[in-house]
Amino acid sequence: MADILIMSSSATKKQIDNVIKKVKNLGFNVHISKGAEKTIIGIIGDTRGISDETFKILPGVAEVISILKEYKLASREFHPADTLIKVGNVEIGRNTLTIIAGPCSVESKAQLLKTAEFIKRCGGKILRGGAFKPRTSPYSFSGLGFEGLKILKDVKEQTGLAVITEVLSPEDVDGTMEVADILQIGARNMFNYRLLQKVGQVDKPVLLKRAFSATINEFLNCAEYILKEGNRKVILCERGIRSFDSTFTRNTLDLSAVAVLKKETHLPVFVDPSHGTGRRDLVIPMSKASIAAGADGLMIEVHPKPEEALSDGFQSLSLEMFARLMKDIFPVVKVIGKKL
Ligand code: PEP
Ligand code: MN
């Protein structure tokens, strides 16, 4: 099994091209990382039937490496450099800390516009807002649907903010893509393989939230489903997992997941401390901790009147609290060597 070919530092361009040609002739695609000294050629596809010798004999090949993990495109071995995702002029990953903020649900134009303008003024870069809401109870508010998308579109045009919204099913993807700059796959749908495949086939960044009880391996394999279809713009989001004590917090925010994901994968890693804790008073401290642990961004629920929110009011920050969060995280972002 040959997955990664490390070319020797003295390999010529002709030798590198020859190896790439050989890989392509075998029916595979390549991912090329050009380092200062060496070129690394990643082989995309199922390489189980390909022996190391196929490439070891080619001039210029220094090493042939197999990836024994189930996920390959998501792995750091395959793609050593951090992935950078651009959404308009907003950068996600590498040395930027990106703030996504907004209400849990889009409720009205006035609510979304007020929130969006405030977020923008404070330095938030991407507006969130659910139009299709997956709710625990079928009797709870389930979002404004297409009307919510229309509001997102209007507010996006008025403020210039990029927007992210959740898709619940493969049929929603095409319509949602016309408005959304990033598609969100919620925790409840992390294992929805048809949906993962569908968003893998479109040219739009995807934020994939970790399911309530998904292992890191399952999380990365679900990202791999998207990557395998061709979409390489995947953002991972830790949003709290189920643990034994939900007396004080809604979920257990797993910050070790952030540190381990930053090692295992090149994909940007976000944290949602709103769902992660379920309490607005814990959002600021856990935001600081997330940035310190290496997160590339935060997703924060904000509402102009949290006590009147149609969903997740208890964990939503008021506008004033959001302004405080932006002030409070600044020194942490700076000390970690990133820019907001
Ligand atoms: C949300 O972001 O509003 C949401 C439903 O989150 P999760 O899928 O993490 O529960
Ligand atoms: Mn919510």
XYZ file of C-alpha atoms and ligand atoms in Angstrom:
351
model
C 0.000 0.000 0.000
C 1.611 3.244 -1.130
C 0.018 6.514 -0.027
C 2.778 9.079 0.221
C 5.909 9.374 -1.895
C 8.710 11.471 -0.497
C 11.051 12.613 -3.220
C 14.728 12.966 -2.396
C 16.034 16.503 -1.968
C 18.113 16.080 -5.121
C 15.189 14.851 -7.273
C 14.931 16.726 -10.550
C 11.736 18.216 -11.946
C 11.795 15.571 -14.645
C 11.930 12.782 -12.051
C 9.078 14.353 -10.075
C 6.965 14.717 -13.226
C 7.712 11.130 -14.132
C 6.487 9.877 -10.742
C 3.322 11.982 -11.025
C 2.718 10.549 -14.497
C 3.108 7.007 -13.173
C 0.605 7.680 -10.354
C -1.907 9.127 -12.822
C -1.427 6.249 -15.264
C -2.427 3.895 -12.464
C -5.721 5.792 -12.253
C -5.033 7.936 -9.175
C -4.983 11.650 -8.524
C -2.173 13.419 -6.724
C -1.813 15.972 -3.982
C 1.559 17.703 -4.127
C 3.203 19.466 -1.174
C 6.348 21.336 -2.105
C 8.503 21.854 0.970
C 11.680 23.952 1.122
C 13.760 20.820 0.548
C 11.547 17.976 -0.530
C 8.489 17.411 -2.626
C 5.859 15.116 -1.161
C 3.402 13.409 -3.478
C 0.182 12.151 -1.898
C -1.725 9.490 -3.822
C -5.484 10.010 -3.770
C -7.586 6.871 -4.000
C -7.711 3.312 -2.711
C -4.091 2.199 -2.874
C -4.499 -1.135 -1.117
C -3.566 -3.072 -4.261
C -0.443 -1.013 -4.978
C 2.873 -2.255 -3.622
C 5.623 0.052 -2.338
C 7.981 -1.384 -4.978
C 5.891 0.149 -7.762
C 7.335 3.519 -6.760
C 10.493 2.613 -4.855
C 12.229 1.694 -8.114
C 11.552 5.064 -9.726
C 14.501 7.503 -9.818
C 14.204 10.329 -7.284
C 11.862 8.527 -4.871
C 13.426 8.514 -1.384
C 10.640 6.947 0.652
C 7.237 5.309 0.237
C 4.837 5.609 3.167
C 1.545 3.831 3.810
C -1.209 5.429 5.843
C -2.761 2.750 7.955
C -5.514 4.987 9.299
C -8.987 4.770 7.799
C -8.947 8.447 6.938
C -6.280 9.615 4.581
C -7.176 12.944 2.946
C -7.942 14.366 6.391
C -4.648 13.230 7.884
C -1.686 15.436 8.645
C 0.675 12.851 7.145
C -0.988 13.187 3.775
C -1.208 16.973 3.858
C 1.396 18.392 6.275
C 0.530 22.109 5.917
C -2.532 23.618 7.611
C -5.439 24.050 5.217
C -6.416 27.654 4.607
C -10.007 28.295 3.556
C -11.034 31.594 2.027
C -14.585 32.851 2.224
C -14.629 36.117 0.302
C -11.930 38.105 2.053
C -12.263 36.153 5.309
C -9.492 33.669 6.025
C -10.060 30.510 8.023
C -7.112 28.570 9.427
C -3.346 29.091 9.776
C -2.632 32.273 11.729
C -6.151 33.712 11.821
C -8.752 33.339 14.568
C -12.160 33.633 12.928
C -15.326 34.507 14.789
C -18.685 33.151 13.615
C -21.569 34.638 15.578
C -25.306 35.135 15.403
C -28.573 33.785 16.675
C -29.347 30.108 17.015
C -32.362 30.616 14.734
C -33.261 33.290 12.238
C -36.466 34.717 13.737
C -37.081 37.959 11.854
C -35.303 40.439 9.625
C -35.092 42.973 12.463
C -33.565 40.421 14.855
C -30.968 39.202 12.376
C -30.015 42.617 11.034
C -29.551 44.101 14.495
C -27.377 41.178 15.548
C -25.372 41.190 12.314
C -24.589 44.907 12.428
C -23.446 44.634 16.017
C -21.307 41.567 15.389
C -19.653 43.253 12.440
C -18.852 46.353 14.473
C -17.181 44.176 17.124
C -14.992 42.303 14.602
C -17.092 39.181 13.981
C -16.459 37.907 10.457
C -19.223 35.418 9.673
C -22.916 35.538 10.548
C -24.642 32.362 11.727
C -28.384 31.734 11.818
C -30.420 28.561 11.466
C -33.289 28.475 8.980
C -33.841 24.718 9.169
C -33.558 23.774 12.835
C -33.100 20.208 14.065
C -34.888 20.275 17.432
C -34.947 17.637 20.142
C -38.718 17.967 20.496
C -40.845 17.852 17.340
C -43.098 20.480 18.983
C -40.318 23.083 19.305
C -39.778 25.927 16.828
C -38.141 24.333 13.797
C -37.010 27.434 11.959
C -38.460 29.698 9.277
C -37.183 27.452 6.461
C -36.929 29.190 3.108
C -38.239 32.439 4.568
C -35.262 32.295 6.961
C -32.899 31.822 4.023
C -34.382 34.891 2.348
C -33.730 36.927 5.508
C -30.144 35.652 5.613
C -29.714 36.704 1.989
C -31.061 40.215 2.660
C -28.914 40.717 5.760
C -25.860 39.395 3.955
C -26.398 41.920 1.180
C -26.993 44.756 3.615
C -24.015 44.084 5.882
C -21.532 42.383 3.557
C -21.014 39.636 6.163
C -20.513 36.079 4.953
C -23.174 33.675 6.256
C -23.298 30.109 7.508
C -26.460 28.081 7.933
C -27.335 24.455 8.582
C -28.518 21.966 5.977
C -30.590 19.062 7.231
C -30.958 16.968 4.130
C -29.339 16.502 0.713
C -32.392 18.117 -0.947
C -31.767 21.378 0.964
C -28.194 21.749 -0.240
C -28.658 23.339 -3.683
C -31.162 25.952 -2.499
C -29.165 26.767 0.642
C -25.950 27.147 -1.354
C -27.403 30.092 -3.235
C -27.377 32.046 0.027
C -24.834 30.407 2.327
C -21.096 30.983 2.123
C -20.523 27.977 4.395
C -22.798 24.966 4.831
C -23.193 23.690 8.389
C -23.719 20.017 9.150
C -25.105 19.751 12.670
C -24.137 17.314 15.393
C -27.288 15.268 14.768
C -26.334 14.796 11.131
C -22.628 14.096 11.457
C -23.324 10.450 10.597
C -25.722 11.238 7.732
C -23.557 9.757 4.993
C -25.819 10.769 2.096
C -25.691 14.355 3.299
C -21.906 14.188 3.713
C -21.551 12.874 0.166
C -23.821 15.566 -1.220
C -21.912 18.443 0.424
C -18.706 16.746 -0.731
C -19.818 17.214 -4.322
C -20.362 20.958 -4.157
C -17.919 23.843 -4.209
C -18.701 25.434 -0.861
C -16.897 25.235 2.498
C -18.530 22.900 5.006
C -18.458 23.191 8.798
C -18.920 19.719 10.256
C -19.990 19.515 13.887
C -18.987 16.589 16.054
C -21.866 14.300 17.003
C -22.803 14.056 20.714
C -20.944 10.811 21.239
C -18.624 10.541 18.268
C -15.065 9.399 18.774
C -12.285 11.424 17.157
C -11.823 8.587 14.678
C -15.505 8.703 13.686
C -15.377 12.492 13.423
C -12.377 12.385 11.082
C -13.884 9.601 9.013
C -17.010 11.686 8.494
C -14.807 14.562 7.315
C -13.129 12.047 4.997
C -16.518 11.265 3.414
C -16.751 14.914 2.341
C -13.113 15.177 1.248
C -13.301 11.958 -0.757
C -16.037 13.421 -2.956
C -13.711 16.258 -3.937
C -14.617 19.090 -1.581
C -11.425 19.955 0.299
C -12.862 22.878 2.252
C -13.887 21.224 5.485
C -13.901 22.866 8.919
C -14.287 20.703 12.013
C -16.258 21.975 15.004
C -16.138 20.624 18.554
C -19.472 21.451 20.220
C -19.469 19.353 23.371
C -20.102 15.677 23.904
C -22.344 13.640 26.190
C -20.752 12.719 29.456
C -22.003 11.528 32.835
C -22.835 14.903 34.360
C -25.316 17.204 32.679
C -26.442 18.788 35.937
C -24.330 21.899 35.567
C -23.604 22.011 31.837
C -25.565 20.913 28.775
C -22.585 19.022 27.358
C -18.940 18.427 28.185
C -16.805 20.657 26.003
C -13.926 18.427 24.941
C -10.973 20.753 24.542
C -8.513 17.894 24.329
C -10.279 17.133 21.030
C -9.015 20.471 19.733
C -5.414 19.731 20.659
C -5.546 16.194 19.265
C -7.299 17.254 16.047
C -4.678 19.927 15.441
C -2.091 17.140 15.504
C -4.043 14.585 13.468
C -5.426 16.768 10.728
C -4.597 19.807 8.625
C -8.236 20.950 8.611
C -9.243 24.064 10.580
C -10.758 23.289 13.987
C -13.474 25.464 15.530
C -15.157 25.369 18.928
C -18.783 26.157 19.749
C -18.785 26.971 23.472
C -22.484 27.944 23.348
C -23.750 24.410 22.684
C -20.661 23.050 24.412
C -21.731 24.418 27.784
C -25.366 25.468 27.329
C -24.733 28.464 29.643
C -24.005 32.016 28.585
C -21.921 32.679 31.714
C -19.453 29.984 30.641
C -19.071 31.088 27.036
C -16.318 33.675 27.602
C -14.027 31.509 29.784
C -14.415 28.512 27.463
C -13.772 30.722 24.425
C -10.461 31.804 25.919
C -9.590 28.203 26.753
C -10.481 27.072 23.208
C -8.163 29.631 21.649
C -5.387 28.631 24.041
C -5.903 24.979 23.069
C -5.300 25.861 19.416
C -8.750 26.503 17.940
C -8.834 28.304 14.591
C -12.156 29.929 15.341
C -15.241 30.114 17.511
C -18.942 29.785 16.797
C -20.950 31.880 19.264
C -24.709 32.225 19.694
C -25.771 35.855 20.112
C -29.275 37.324 20.411
C -30.414 40.928 20.954
C -32.912 39.674 23.557
C -31.767 36.230 24.719
C -34.714 35.908 27.117
C -37.095 36.090 24.127
C -35.146 33.770 21.790
C -37.154 31.015 20.098
C -34.276 28.578 20.600
C -31.226 28.318 22.854
C -31.799 31.631 24.660
C -30.175 30.332 27.841
C -26.816 29.911 26.149
C -27.033 32.969 23.867
C -24.942 36.039 24.637
C -26.592 39.452 24.657
C -25.008 42.044 22.378
C -23.206 43.581 25.350
C -21.791 40.214 26.363
C -20.598 39.598 22.808
C -18.747 42.923 22.861
C -17.132 41.819 26.136
C -16.158 38.458 24.645
C -14.394 40.156 21.740
C -12.449 42.341 24.176
C -11.614 39.488 26.530
C -10.318 37.074 23.908
C -8.042 39.647 22.274
C -5.020 39.184 24.584
C -5.284 35.392 24.276
C -5.413 35.570 20.486
C -2.374 37.809 20.545
C -0.309 35.682 22.885
C -1.016 32.587 20.806
C 0.384 34.430 17.779
C -2.782 34.815 15.743
C -4.711 37.726 14.340
C -8.434 38.359 14.694
C -26.669 24.959 16.067
O -25.526 25.332 15.764
O -27.629 25.722 16.168
C -26.893 23.529 16.391
C -28.086 22.971 16.254
O -25.782 22.941 16.854
P -25.471 21.371 17.086
O -25.714 20.707 15.770
O -24.052 21.391 17.520
O -26.407 20.894 18.156
Mn -28.501 26.520 18.930
